[in-house]
Tab-separated table of C-alpha atoms (C1' of nucleotides) in Angstrom:
chain	number	residue	atom	x	y	z
A	127	MET	CA	7.454	63.065	-175.017
A	128	PRO	CA	11.110	63.970	-175.051
A	129	PRO	CA	13.062	63.587	-171.843
A	130	ARG	CA	13.866	66.645	-169.821
A	131	ARG	CA	17.517	66.288	-170.386
A	132	PRO	CA	18.206	69.927	-171.091
A	133	ILE	CA	16.950	70.990	-167.667
A	134	ARG	CA	19.144	68.489	-165.953
A	135	ARG	CA	22.022	69.507	-168.127
A	136	VAL	CA	21.688	73.133	-167.196
A	137	LEU	CA	21.335	72.454	-163.502
A	138	ARG	CA	24.258	70.146	-163.590
A	139	ALA	CA	26.403	72.570	-165.463
A	140	ALA	CA	25.439	75.355	-163.117
A	141	LEU	CA	26.235	73.495	-159.924
A	142	ASP	CA	29.324	71.557	-160.818
A	143	ALA	CA	32.053	73.625	-162.249
A	144	ARG	CA	33.709	70.433	-163.385
A	145	PRO	CA	31.445	67.426	-163.441
A	146	LYS	CA	32.341	64.519	-161.196
A	147	ARG	CA	34.278	61.999	-163.233
A	148	ARG	CA	32.583	58.658	-163.364
A	149	VAL	CA	35.216	55.994	-163.114
A	150	ARG	CA	34.055	52.896	-164.872
A	151	LEU	CA	35.564	49.723	-163.598
A	152	ASP	CA	35.617	46.272	-165.043
A	153	ASN	CA	33.024	43.974	-163.540
A	154	ASP	CA	35.476	41.615	-161.902
A	155	GLU	CA	37.744	44.327	-160.587
A	156	ARG	CA	34.894	46.151	-158.907
A	157	ARG	CA	33.615	42.969	-157.388
A	158	ALA	CA	37.028	42.123	-156.039
A	159	GLN	CA	37.519	45.615	-154.683
A	160	LEU	CA	34.186	45.524	-152.892
A	161	LEU	CA	34.860	42.110	-151.479
A	162	THR	CA	38.186	43.035	-149.959
A	163	LEU	CA	36.679	46.191	-148.572
A	164	ALA	CA	33.779	44.289	-147.086
A	165	ARG	CA	36.011	41.628	-145.586
A	166	LYS	CA	38.027	44.282	-143.856
A	167	ALA	CA	34.938	46.052	-142.591
A	168	PHE	CA	33.292	42.900	-141.298
A	169	SER	CA	36.484	41.902	-139.563
A	170	ASP	CA	36.820	45.211	-137.787
A	171	ARG	CA	33.208	45.796	-136.839
A	172	SER	CA	30.274	43.500	-136.230
A	173	TYR	CA	27.712	42.679	-138.896
A	174	ASP	CA	25.207	45.347	-138.103
A	175	GLU	CA	27.757	47.936	-137.193
A	176	VAL	CA	28.734	47.842	-140.839
A	177	SER	CA	26.329	49.875	-142.929
A	178	ILE	CA	25.995	49.583	-146.650
A	179	ASP	CA	26.070	53.352	-146.965
A	180	ASP	CA	29.399	53.536	-145.178
A	181	LEU	CA	30.761	50.765	-147.317
A	182	ALA	CA	29.641	52.486	-150.481
A	183	ARG	CA	31.148	55.749	-149.301
A	184	GLU	CA	34.448	54.056	-148.540
A	185	ALA	CA	34.445	52.501	-151.965
A	186	LYS	CA	33.554	55.897	-153.442
A	187	ILE	CA	30.572	54.494	-155.273
A	188	SER	CA	26.849	54.790	-154.898
A	189	LYS	CA	24.837	52.391	-152.813
A	190	GLY	CA	22.886	51.332	-155.855
A	191	LEU	CA	26.044	50.087	-157.519
A	192	LEU	CA	26.926	48.002	-154.531
A	193	TYR	CA	23.539	46.371	-154.785
A	194	HIS	CA	24.214	45.770	-158.433
A	195	TYR	CA	27.081	43.491	-157.475
A	196	PHE	CA	25.704	41.975	-154.287
A	197	PRO	CA	21.922	41.777	-154.189
A	198	THR	CA	21.745	41.889	-150.398
A	199	LYS	CA	23.956	42.754	-147.487
A	200	ARG	CA	24.017	39.134	-146.462
A	201	ASP	CA	25.203	38.074	-149.863
A	202	LEU	CA	28.124	40.403	-149.487
A	203	TYR	CA	28.848	39.088	-146.021
A	204	VAL	CA	28.531	35.468	-147.053
A	205	ALA	CA	30.741	36.001	-150.076
A	206	GLY	CA	33.466	37.319	-147.797
A	207	LEU	CA	32.955	34.486	-145.362
A	208	ARG	CA	33.249	31.954	-148.156
A	209	GLU	CA	36.567	33.403	-149.182
A	210	ILE	CA	37.933	33.147	-145.682
A	211	ALA	CA	36.626	29.623	-145.316
A	212	GLU	CA	38.271	28.695	-148.580
A	213	GLU	CA	41.574	30.102	-147.437
A	214	LEU	CA	41.445	28.182	-144.202
A	215	VAL	CA	40.611	24.899	-145.856
A	216	LEU	CA	43.241	25.500	-148.493
A	217	THR	CA	45.908	26.051	-145.868
A	218	LEU	CA	45.001	22.791	-144.233
A	219	THR	CA	44.772	20.690	-147.350
A	220	SER	CA	48.141	21.951	-148.486
A	221	VAL	CA	49.818	19.755	-145.877
A	222	PRO	CA	51.342	16.808	-147.752
A	223	ARG	CA	49.386	13.606	-147.381
A	224	GLU	CA	52.356	11.316	-147.494
A	225	LEU	CA	53.620	12.305	-144.069
A	226	PRO	CA	53.279	9.850	-141.206
A	227	PRO	CA	49.986	10.427	-139.363
A	228	ALA	CA	51.397	11.977	-136.232
A	229	GLU	CA	53.506	14.485	-138.077
A	230	ARG	CA	50.705	15.178	-140.476
A	231	VAL	CA	48.394	16.109	-137.635
A	232	GLY	CA	51.093	18.244	-136.098
A	233	ARG	CA	51.688	20.102	-139.338
A	234	SER	CA	47.994	20.561	-139.898
A	235	LEU	CA	47.623	22.002	-136.435
A	236	ASP	CA	50.519	24.327	-137.123
A	237	ALA	CA	48.815	25.544	-140.255
A	238	TYR	CA	45.590	25.897	-138.372
A	239	LEU	CA	47.160	27.936	-135.601
A	240	ASP	CA	48.971	30.071	-138.142
A	241	PHE	CA	45.691	30.920	-139.715
A	242	VAL	CA	44.053	31.527	-136.386
A	243	THR	CA	46.673	33.952	-135.165
A	244	GLU	CA	46.810	35.790	-138.445
A	245	HIS	CA	43.085	36.144	-139.028
A	246	SER	CA	42.015	36.112	-135.412
A	247	ARG	CA	39.046	38.375	-135.752
A	248	ALA	CA	37.834	36.845	-138.976
A	249	TYR	CA	38.390	33.388	-137.574
A	250	VAL	CA	36.172	34.077	-134.616
A	251	SER	CA	33.372	35.393	-136.761
A	252	LEU	CA	33.863	32.507	-139.135
A	253	LEU	CA	33.429	29.750	-136.614
A	254	ARG	CA	31.348	31.513	-134.053
A	255	GLY	CA	28.749	32.511	-136.612
A	256	GLY	CA	29.010	36.278	-136.854
A	257	ILE	CA	25.371	36.374	-137.826
A	258	GLY	CA	22.453	35.025	-135.895
A	259	SER	CA	21.271	31.714	-137.274
A	260	ASP	CA	21.286	32.597	-140.935
A	261	PRO	CA	20.888	29.319	-142.809
A	262	GLU	CA	23.411	30.214	-145.471
A	263	VAL	CA	26.010	31.272	-142.943
A	264	ALA	CA	25.344	28.139	-140.957
A	265	GLY	CA	25.871	26.204	-144.150
A	266	VAL	CA	29.273	27.730	-144.738
A	267	ILE	CA	30.328	26.967	-141.186
A	268	THR	CA	29.142	23.383	-141.257
A	269	GLY	CA	30.847	22.990	-144.582
A	270	VAL	CA	34.180	24.245	-143.382
A	271	ARG	CA	33.979	22.051	-140.283
A	272	LYS	CA	33.270	19.006	-142.357
A	273	ARG	CA	36.128	19.704	-144.695
A	274	LEU	CA	38.459	20.430	-141.817
A	275	ALA	CA	37.612	17.137	-140.196
A	276	GLU	CA	38.227	15.331	-143.455
A	277	SER	CA	41.469	17.136	-143.996
A	278	PHE	CA	42.702	16.141	-140.570
A	279	LEU	CA	41.936	12.495	-140.961
A	280	ASP	CA	41.492	11.708	-144.594
A	281	GLY	CA	44.089	9.407	-145.982
A	282	SER	CA	45.420	8.614	-142.565
A	283	PRO	CA	45.889	4.904	-141.817
A	284	LEU	CA	43.603	5.331	-138.843
A	285	GLN	CA	40.655	6.244	-140.946
A	286	PRO	CA	39.679	2.868	-142.421
A	287	MET	CA	39.804	1.352	-138.969
A	288	LEU	CA	37.630	4.026	-137.514
A	289	ALA	CA	35.188	4.813	-140.270
A	290	GLY	CA	32.714	2.188	-139.217
A	291	LYS	CA	32.653	3.002	-135.522
A	292	PRO	CA	29.416	4.634	-134.422
A	293	GLY	CA	31.129	7.250	-132.286
A	294	PHE	CA	33.746	8.125	-134.850
A	295	GLU	CA	31.945	10.958	-136.571
A	296	THR	CA	30.909	12.424	-133.241
A	297	ALA	CA	34.384	12.095	-131.834
A	298	VAL	CA	36.016	13.928	-134.693
A	299	ARG	CA	33.503	16.738	-134.645
A	300	GLY	CA	33.806	16.933	-130.906
A	301	TRP	CA	37.553	17.166	-131.139
A	302	LEU	CA	37.179	20.011	-133.605
A	303	GLY	CA	35.016	21.671	-130.978
A	304	PHE	CA	37.857	21.195	-128.550
A	305	VAL	CA	40.286	22.745	-130.985
A	306	GLU	CA	38.051	25.711	-131.687
A	307	HIS	CA	37.362	26.486	-128.071
A	308	ALA	CA	40.924	26.034	-127.035
A	309	SER	CA	42.116	28.230	-129.893
A	310	ILE	CA	39.732	31.037	-129.136
A	311	ASP	CA	40.548	30.818	-125.461
A	312	TRP	CA	44.210	30.897	-126.322
A	313	LEU	CA	43.752	33.909	-128.573
A	314	GLU	CA	42.169	35.868	-125.759
A	315	ASN	CA	44.715	35.001	-123.118
A	316	ALA	CA	47.622	32.884	-124.095
A	317	ARG	CA	48.147	30.670	-121.106
A	318	MET	CA	50.861	28.664	-122.729
A	319	PRO	CA	53.320	28.950	-125.591
A	320	ARG	CA	52.009	28.067	-128.956
A	321	ASP	CA	53.960	24.854	-129.331
A	322	GLN	CA	52.596	23.553	-126.112
A	323	LEU	CA	49.066	24.228	-127.273
A	324	ARG	CA	49.722	22.393	-130.483
A	325	ASP	CA	51.052	19.412	-128.588
A	326	LEU	CA	48.085	19.443	-126.267
A	327	LEU	CA	45.671	19.479	-129.178
A	328	SER	CA	47.389	16.646	-130.946
A	329	LYS	CA	47.690	14.528	-127.820
A	330	VAL	CA	44.033	15.088	-127.082
A	331	LEU	CA	43.150	13.872	-130.536
A	332	LEU	CA	45.100	10.712	-129.923
A	333	ALA	CA	43.471	10.241	-126.542
A	334	ILE	CA	40.017	10.673	-128.016
A	335	MET	CA	40.747	8.207	-130.758
A	336	GLY	CA	41.809	5.862	-128.025
A	337	VAL	CA	38.416	6.210	-126.430
A	338	VAL	CA	36.569	5.454	-129.617
A	339	ALA	CA	38.789	2.566	-130.624
A	340	PRO	CA	40.806	1.350	-127.643
A	341	GLN	CA	42.622	-1.371	-129.551
A	342	LEU	CA	44.447	1.259	-131.593
A	343	LEU	CA	46.556	2.528	-128.765
A	344	SER	CA	47.620	-0.843	-127.500
B	268	MET	CA	1.911	54.501	-144.990
B	269	PRO	CA	1.052	58.207	-144.781
B	270	PRO	CA	-0.752	59.417	-141.661
B	271	ARG	CA	-4.448	60.029	-142.017
B	272	ARG	CA	-5.202	61.240	-138.569
B	273	PRO	CA	-8.647	62.833	-138.882
B	274	ILE	CA	-10.054	59.795	-140.591
B	275	ARG	CA	-8.710	57.614	-137.844
B	276	ARG	CA	-10.364	59.692	-135.165
B	277	VAL	CA	-13.757	59.571	-136.759
B	278	LEU	CA	-13.531	55.909	-137.627
B	279	ARG	CA	-12.482	55.101	-134.147
B	280	ALA	CA	-15.382	56.934	-132.553
B	281	ALA	CA	-17.772	55.345	-135.001
B	282	LEU	CA	-16.523	51.807	-134.649
B	283	ASP	CA	-15.869	51.464	-130.955
B	284	ALA	CA	-19.080	51.984	-129.109
B	285	ARG	CA	-17.315	51.138	-125.876
B	286	PRO	CA	-13.716	52.253	-125.613
B	287	LYS	CA	-11.064	49.588	-125.394
B	288	ARG	CA	-10.495	48.626	-121.784
B	289	ARG	CA	-7.004	49.321	-120.620
B	290	VAL	CA	-5.855	46.365	-118.619
B	291	ARG	CA	-3.392	47.485	-116.059
B	292	LEU	CA	-0.989	44.839	-114.925
B	293	ASP	CA	1.353	44.709	-112.008
B	294	ASN	CA	4.898	45.591	-112.917
B	295	ASP	CA	6.362	42.172	-112.190
B	296	GLU	CA	3.577	40.241	-113.863
B	297	ARG	CA	3.883	42.227	-117.068
B	298	ARG	CA	7.607	41.815	-117.072
B	299	ALA	CA	7.285	38.107	-116.577
B	300	GLN	CA	4.644	37.803	-119.271
B	301	LEU	CA	6.787	39.678	-121.736
B	302	LEU	CA	9.836	37.636	-120.897
B	303	THR	CA	8.132	34.295	-121.465
B	304	LEU	CA	6.659	35.596	-124.671
B	305	ALA	CA	10.026	36.843	-125.835
B	306	ARG	CA	11.783	33.617	-124.936
B	307	LYS	CA	9.292	31.676	-126.984
B	308	ALA	CA	9.618	34.033	-129.897
B	309	PHE	CA	13.411	34.028	-129.882
B	310	SER	CA	13.442	30.256	-129.669
B	311	ASP	CA	11.154	29.850	-132.653
B	312	ARG	CA	12.583	32.506	-134.887
B	313	SER	CA	15.986	34.142	-135.200
B	314	TYR	CA	16.878	37.422	-133.548
B	315	ASP	CA	16.022	39.719	-136.373
B	316	GLU	CA	13.087	37.723	-137.562
B	317	VAL	CA	11.475	38.724	-134.293
B	318	SER	CA	10.152	42.263	-134.515
B	319	ILE	CA	9.249	44.343	-131.534
B	320	ASP	CA	5.970	45.298	-133.173
B	321	ASP	CA	4.982	41.677	-133.553
B	322	LEU	CA	5.923	40.968	-129.984
B	323	ALA	CA	3.873	43.879	-128.730
B	324	ARG	CA	0.927	42.789	-130.823
B	325	GLU	CA	1.157	39.266	-129.486
B	326	ALA	CA	1.239	40.610	-125.958
B	327	LYS	CA	-1.675	42.875	-126.812
B	328	ILE	CA	0.136	45.954	-125.639
B	329	SER	CA	1.639	48.952	-127.352
B	330	LYS	CA	5.218	49.020	-128.457
B	331	GLY	CA	5.865	51.925	-126.138
B	332	LEU	CA	4.973	49.833	-123.133
B	333	LEU	CA	7.368	47.124	-124.144
B	334	TYR	CA	10.107	49.702	-124.252
B	335	HIS	CA	9.040	50.813	-120.808
B	336	TYR	CA	10.006	47.420	-119.453
B	337	PHE	CA	12.975	46.651	-121.650
B	338	PRO	CA	14.827	49.714	-122.883
B	339	THR	CA	16.155	47.998	-126.005
B	340	LYS	CA	15.471	44.890	-128.024
B	341	ARG	CA	18.807	43.489	-126.971
B	342	ASP	CA	17.965	43.961	-123.337
B	343	LEU	CA	14.886	41.867	-123.855
B	344	TYR	CA	16.870	39.232	-125.671
B	345	VAL	CA	19.634	39.190	-123.118
B	346	ALA	CA	17.161	38.971	-120.257
B	347	GLY	CA	15.664	35.864	-121.807
B	348	LEU	CA	19.095	34.429	-122.465
B	349	ARG	CA	20.083	35.026	-118.856
B	350	GLU	CA	17.068	33.096	-117.659
B	351	ILE	CA	17.898	30.134	-119.830
B	352	ALA	CA	21.521	30.255	-118.753
B	353	GLU	CA	20.443	30.344	-115.142
B	354	GLU	CA	18.228	27.324	-115.633
B	355	LEU	CA	21.001	25.368	-117.251
B	356	VAL	CA	23.511	26.156	-114.559
B	357	LEU	CA	20.949	25.451	-111.880
B	358	THR	CA	20.240	22.032	-113.324
B	359	LEU	CA	23.916	21.225	-113.260
B	360	THR	CA	24.674	22.518	-109.794
B	361	SER	CA	21.767	20.552	-108.392
B	362	VAL	CA	23.779	17.361	-108.767
B	363	PRO	CA	24.920	16.377	-105.254
B	364	ARG	CA	28.547	17.113	-104.589
B	365	GLU	CA	29.147	14.178	-102.325
B	366	LEU	CA	28.977	11.635	-105.104
B	367	PRO	CA	32.151	9.930	-106.227
B	368	PRO	CA	33.741	11.880	-109.100
B	369	ALA	CA	32.941	9.458	-111.858
B	370	GLU	CA	29.281	9.189	-110.974
B	371	ARG	CA	29.074	12.890	-110.407
B	372	VAL	CA	30.296	13.592	-113.905
B	373	GLY	CA	27.874	11.023	-115.252
B	374	ARG	CA	24.939	12.583	-113.461
B	375	SER	CA	25.970	16.060	-114.529
B	376	LEU	CA	26.126	14.932	-118.105
B	377	ASP	CA	22.705	13.389	-117.754
B	378	ALA	CA	21.335	16.649	-116.476
B	379	TYR	CA	23.100	18.481	-119.269
B	380	LEU	CA	21.684	16.221	-121.934
B	381	ASP	CA	18.228	16.480	-120.399
B	382	PHE	CA	18.407	20.202	-120.703
B	383	VAL	CA	19.771	20.007	-124.205
B	384	THR	CA	17.024	17.749	-125.496
B	385	GLU	CA	14.291	19.714	-123.803
B	386	HIS	CA	15.422	23.191	-124.800
B	387	SER	CA	17.163	22.225	-127.999
B	388	ARG	CA	16.464	25.372	-129.927
B	389	ALA	CA	17.134	27.674	-127.006
B	390	TYR	CA	20.267	25.738	-126.190
B	391	VAL	CA	21.664	26.230	-129.617
B	392	SER	CA	21.042	29.948	-129.560
B	393	LEU	CA	22.440	30.093	-126.049
B	394	LEU	CA	25.787	28.572	-126.813
B	395	ARG	CA	26.130	29.427	-130.447
B	396	GLY	CA	25.545	33.085	-129.794
B	397	GLY	CA	22.208	33.882	-131.411
B	398	ILE	CA	23.432	37.403	-131.944
B	399	GLY	CA	26.497	38.537	-133.770
B	400	SER	CA	29.301	39.534	-131.431
B	401	ASP	CA	27.309	41.532	-128.942
B	402	PRO	CA	29.550	42.034	-125.928
B	403	GLU	CA	26.774	41.466	-123.420
B	404	VAL	CA	25.638	38.293	-125.099
B	405	ALA	CA	29.216	37.129	-125.296
B	406	GLY	CA	29.478	37.853	-121.592
B	407	VAL	CA	26.513	35.664	-120.763
B	408	ILE	CA	27.909	32.833	-122.819
B	409	THR	CA	31.375	33.043	-121.343
B	410	GLY	CA	29.804	33.216	-117.927
B	411	VAL	CA	27.723	30.129	-118.377
B	412	ARG	CA	30.698	28.230	-119.769
B	413	LYS	CA	32.813	29.187	-116.823
B	414	ARG	CA	30.172	28.151	-114.357
B	415	LEU	CA	29.565	24.927	-116.195
B	416	ALA	CA	33.221	24.073	-116.104
B	417	GLU	CA	33.329	24.801	-112.395
B	418	SER	CA	30.238	22.775	-111.779
B	419	PHE	CA	31.727	19.808	-113.548
B	420	LEU	CA	34.948	19.817	-111.640
B	421	ASP	CA	34.540	21.891	-108.525
B	422	GLY	CA	34.833	19.907	-105.354
B	423	SER	CA	36.139	16.912	-107.207
B	424	PRO	CA	39.270	15.326	-105.736
B	425	LEU	CA	40.936	15.825	-109.080
B	426	GLN	CA	40.751	19.545	-108.918
B	427	PRO	CA	43.447	20.364	-106.357
B	428	MET	CA	45.849	18.193	-108.265
B	429	LEU	CA	45.077	19.861	-111.527
B	430	ALA	CA	44.511	23.466	-110.600
B	431	GLY	CA	48.136	24.406	-110.967
B	432	LYS	CA	48.751	22.776	-114.331
B	433	PRO	CA	49.143	25.262	-117.166
B	434	GLY	CA	47.000	23.320	-119.569
B	435	PHE	CA	44.249	22.610	-117.112
B	436	GLU	CA	42.076	25.607	-117.797
B	437	THR	CA	42.446	25.121	-121.518
B	438	ALA	CA	41.700	21.435	-121.287
B	439	VAL	CA	38.464	21.923	-119.393
B	440	ARG	CA	37.244	24.626	-121.712
B	441	GLY	CA	38.232	22.532	-124.653
B	442	TRP	CA	36.350	19.573	-123.308
B	443	LEU	CA	33.275	21.775	-122.931
B	444	GLY	CA	33.736	22.617	-126.576
B	445	PHE	CA	33.761	18.920	-127.301
B	446	VAL	CA	30.565	18.461	-125.318
B	447	GLU	CA	28.824	21.345	-127.048
B	448	HIS	CA	29.726	20.274	-130.536
B	449	ALA	CA	28.919	16.657	-129.885
B	450	SER	CA	25.586	17.615	-128.330
B	451	ILE	CA	24.553	19.826	-131.185
B	452	ASP	CA	25.662	17.244	-133.682
B	453	TRP	CA	23.693	14.641	-131.766
B	454	LEU	CA	20.606	16.841	-131.697
B	455	GLU	CA	20.648	17.175	-135.431
B	456	ASN	CA	21.171	13.527	-136.224
B	457	ALA	CA	21.337	11.128	-133.364
B	458	ARG	CA	23.986	8.676	-134.446
B	459	MET	CA	23.901	6.764	-131.192
B	460	PRO	CA	21.631	6.242	-128.226
B	461	ARG	CA	21.760	8.857	-125.574
B	462	ASP	CA	23.478	6.711	-122.975
B	463	GLN	CA	26.258	5.931	-125.341
B	464	LEU	CA	26.821	9.593	-125.976
B	465	ARG	CA	26.964	10.263	-122.284
B	466	ASP	CA	29.534	7.539	-121.810
B	467	LEU	CA	31.580	8.834	-124.686
B	468	LEU	CA	31.595	12.328	-123.232
B	469	SER	CA	32.592	11.176	-119.808
B	470	LYS	CA	35.295	8.866	-121.101
B	471	VAL	CA	36.681	11.661	-123.223
B	472	LEU	CA	36.858	13.887	-120.186
B	473	LEU	CA	38.868	11.257	-118.411
B	474	ALA	CA	41.129	10.786	-121.386
B	475	ILE	CA	41.752	14.496	-121.633
B	476	MET	CA	42.566	14.733	-117.965
B	477	GLY	CA	44.992	11.933	-118.561
B	478	VAL	CA	46.729	14.022	-121.175
B	479	VAL	CA	47.051	17.039	-118.931
B	480	ALA	CA	48.163	15.067	-115.890
B	481	PRO	CA	49.339	11.603	-116.918
B	482	GLN	CA	50.165	10.478	-113.381
B	483	LEU	CA	46.490	10.572	-112.477
B	484	LEU	CA	45.526	7.682	-114.634
B	485	SER	CA	48.347	5.461	-113.470
C	231	DG	C1'	29.781	59.893	-185.938
C	232	DT	C1'	25.760	56.439	-184.278
C	233	DC	C1'	24.119	52.681	-181.735
C	234	DC	C1'	24.209	49.290	-177.985
C	235	DT	C1'	25.506	47.626	-173.906
C	236	DT	C1'	26.081	48.159	-169.135
C	237	DA	C1'	28.360	50.314	-165.159
C	238	DT	C1'	26.712	53.865	-162.440
C	239	DT	C1'	23.804	57.161	-160.044
C	240	DG	C1'	20.537	59.289	-156.672
C	241	DA	C1'	16.095	59.869	-155.328
C	242	DC	C1'	12.742	57.048	-153.444
C	243	DT	C1'	10.243	53.376	-150.565
C	244	DT	C1'	9.805	50.434	-146.729
C	245	DG	C1'	10.459	48.441	-142.473
C	246	DT	C1'	11.914	48.534	-137.838
C	247	DG	C1'	14.166	50.050	-133.616
C	248	DG	C1'	13.579	53.644	-130.507
C	249	DT	C1'	11.463	58.279	-128.248
C	250	DC	C1'	8.175	61.038	-125.862
C	251	DA	C1'	4.458	63.829	-124.367
C	252	DA	C1'	-0.169	62.856	-123.234
C	253	DT	C1'	-3.601	59.890	-120.861
C	254	DA	C1'	-6.160	56.950	-117.823
C	255	DA	C1'	-6.201	53.434	-114.198
C	256	DT	C1'	-5.066	52.789	-109.434
C	257	DG	C1'	-4.333	53.299	-104.623
C	258	DG	C1'	-3.767	56.315	-100.728
C	259	DC	C1'	-5.245	60.179	-98.077
C	260	DT	C1'	-8.554	63.226	-95.956
D	136	DA	C1'	-17.140	60.370	-101.564
D	137	DG	C1'	-13.719	63.215	-103.802
D	138	DC	C1'	-8.958	64.692	-104.675
D	139	DC	C1'	-4.157	63.821	-105.692
D	140	DA	C1'	0.120	61.598	-106.798
D	141	DT	C1'	1.825	57.887	-109.054
D	142	DT	C1'	2.666	55.087	-112.941
D	143	DA	C1'	1.182	51.689	-116.408
D	144	DT	C1'	-0.177	52.563	-120.912
D	145	DT	C1'	-0.841	54.635	-125.395
D	146	DG	C1'	-0.090	56.206	-130.218
D	147	DA	C1'	1.920	59.346	-132.972
D	148	DC	C1'	6.355	60.422	-134.284
D	149	DC	C1'	11.521	60.224	-135.587
D	150	DA	C1'	15.906	58.316	-137.385
D	151	DC	C1'	18.307	55.477	-139.906
D	152	DA	C1'	19.519	51.626	-142.730
D	153	DA	C1'	18.235	48.085	-146.222
D	154	DG	C1'	16.647	47.621	-150.631
D	155	DT	C1'	14.422	49.406	-155.441
D	156	DC	C1'	14.372	51.513	-159.863
D	157	DA	C1'	14.121	54.512	-163.716
D	158	DA	C1'	17.308	57.487	-165.745
D	159	DT	C1'	22.084	58.552	-167.216
D	160	DA	C1'	26.684	58.319	-169.214
D	161	DA	C1'	30.993	55.863	-170.280
D	162	DG	C1'	32.998	52.778	-173.593
D	163	DG	C1'	33.342	49.789	-177.363
D	164	DA	C1'	31.766	48.084	-182.044
D	165	DC	C1'	30.516	49.225	-186.476
DNA sequence: GTCCTTATTGACTTGTGGTCAATAATGGCT
DNA sequence: AGCCATTATTGACCACAAGTCAATAAGGAC
């Protein structure tokens, strides 16, 4: 049974004076385009305020095509989140390891605050879990926290002394909690100049380390 | 599923010899019943894993009735969240104010950790924002944080000395961030006994206060 | 040109939040 | 008792957004 192409053809020809040009894009290009679009959308609006239909319309493609690249809405969201996470971690790890510990922490915090101010909205949804208890999203967040903690302390002369301590892990994660809360609070209403915040954060880290391993401070 | 009304009618009449008894409940009772049910559901599953239809079925009422009591799903969720928040704050504020600061903080932390261990799942969704960037939810969370911070420090002899400091507000909020992260981390894998965690938290608070106002520690 | 691959479409299904007019308990009043 | 106003309760319905899929056409290889 031959397809009913002719009918379609006729209809098509009748309705569209000039047929809509299908722009074919390379696989990677399309994917990249969609990702940037999605990142923007998810930064501006909340997860469920962003509809796939809107996104597809913005990208001037059909919804089906979007699903060809990202099998679910979450996948799209998570892919964007991963990119942001990667950028953040990259910024932090780019601080030279050879610096003396104190300056290294200071520089790292500077990088961190740079990122925070620049990507404020994305940062909040990154570390505040823009989606409700999705395991994959949670995974990304835990991952970035872990890597951040490492990046702050790894290679520092403090680390070998602290690594064994039972409270060490907890202390570092807790301090990251401090940093996150303080940063978000600072984003919403800057109570102090940026440098002062950075100093506060770094001094608090030192103080906390002092609690975990008092002999270090002397 | 397409509607097959006539069939339904006949079937119904045939199957139910006695019509289903409509149980009429007092307004407040129903509301309370639904709230407890919802709280349980939202603690066990994530926000969008909980469907209103399921909830109504569990409560043995129609979906319409549920919407009579709570105009939207979010309202229901937020109502439950508010209850939990209230309980948490209540637990904290029940610590006697007359105690010496150090012991007061210790007791408050005990109460906090009690709550955390008992309502672990609810606690996480309370402070990690079980819903993505809903303003009302965010409001509840900010509110509970604010009240927690107050409850930890209000009436303490430290407060008047600190209130003016620019970094004070930030430091307290940051410390709460520390507490939250450490608690959640501890819930997931208890790296130390509970008492040790409590001591760590309280010592860190002291250390942080020392950073903000060095003269206090002497 | 012919064939093959695959990017692309659009109509369709499904699931779920939300609405609303109709209905049946209930309690008060006479 | 009977009537009436109130309101808890229902179930059919709508809207909209996520996700599916067979069909189509652009582009390259030969």
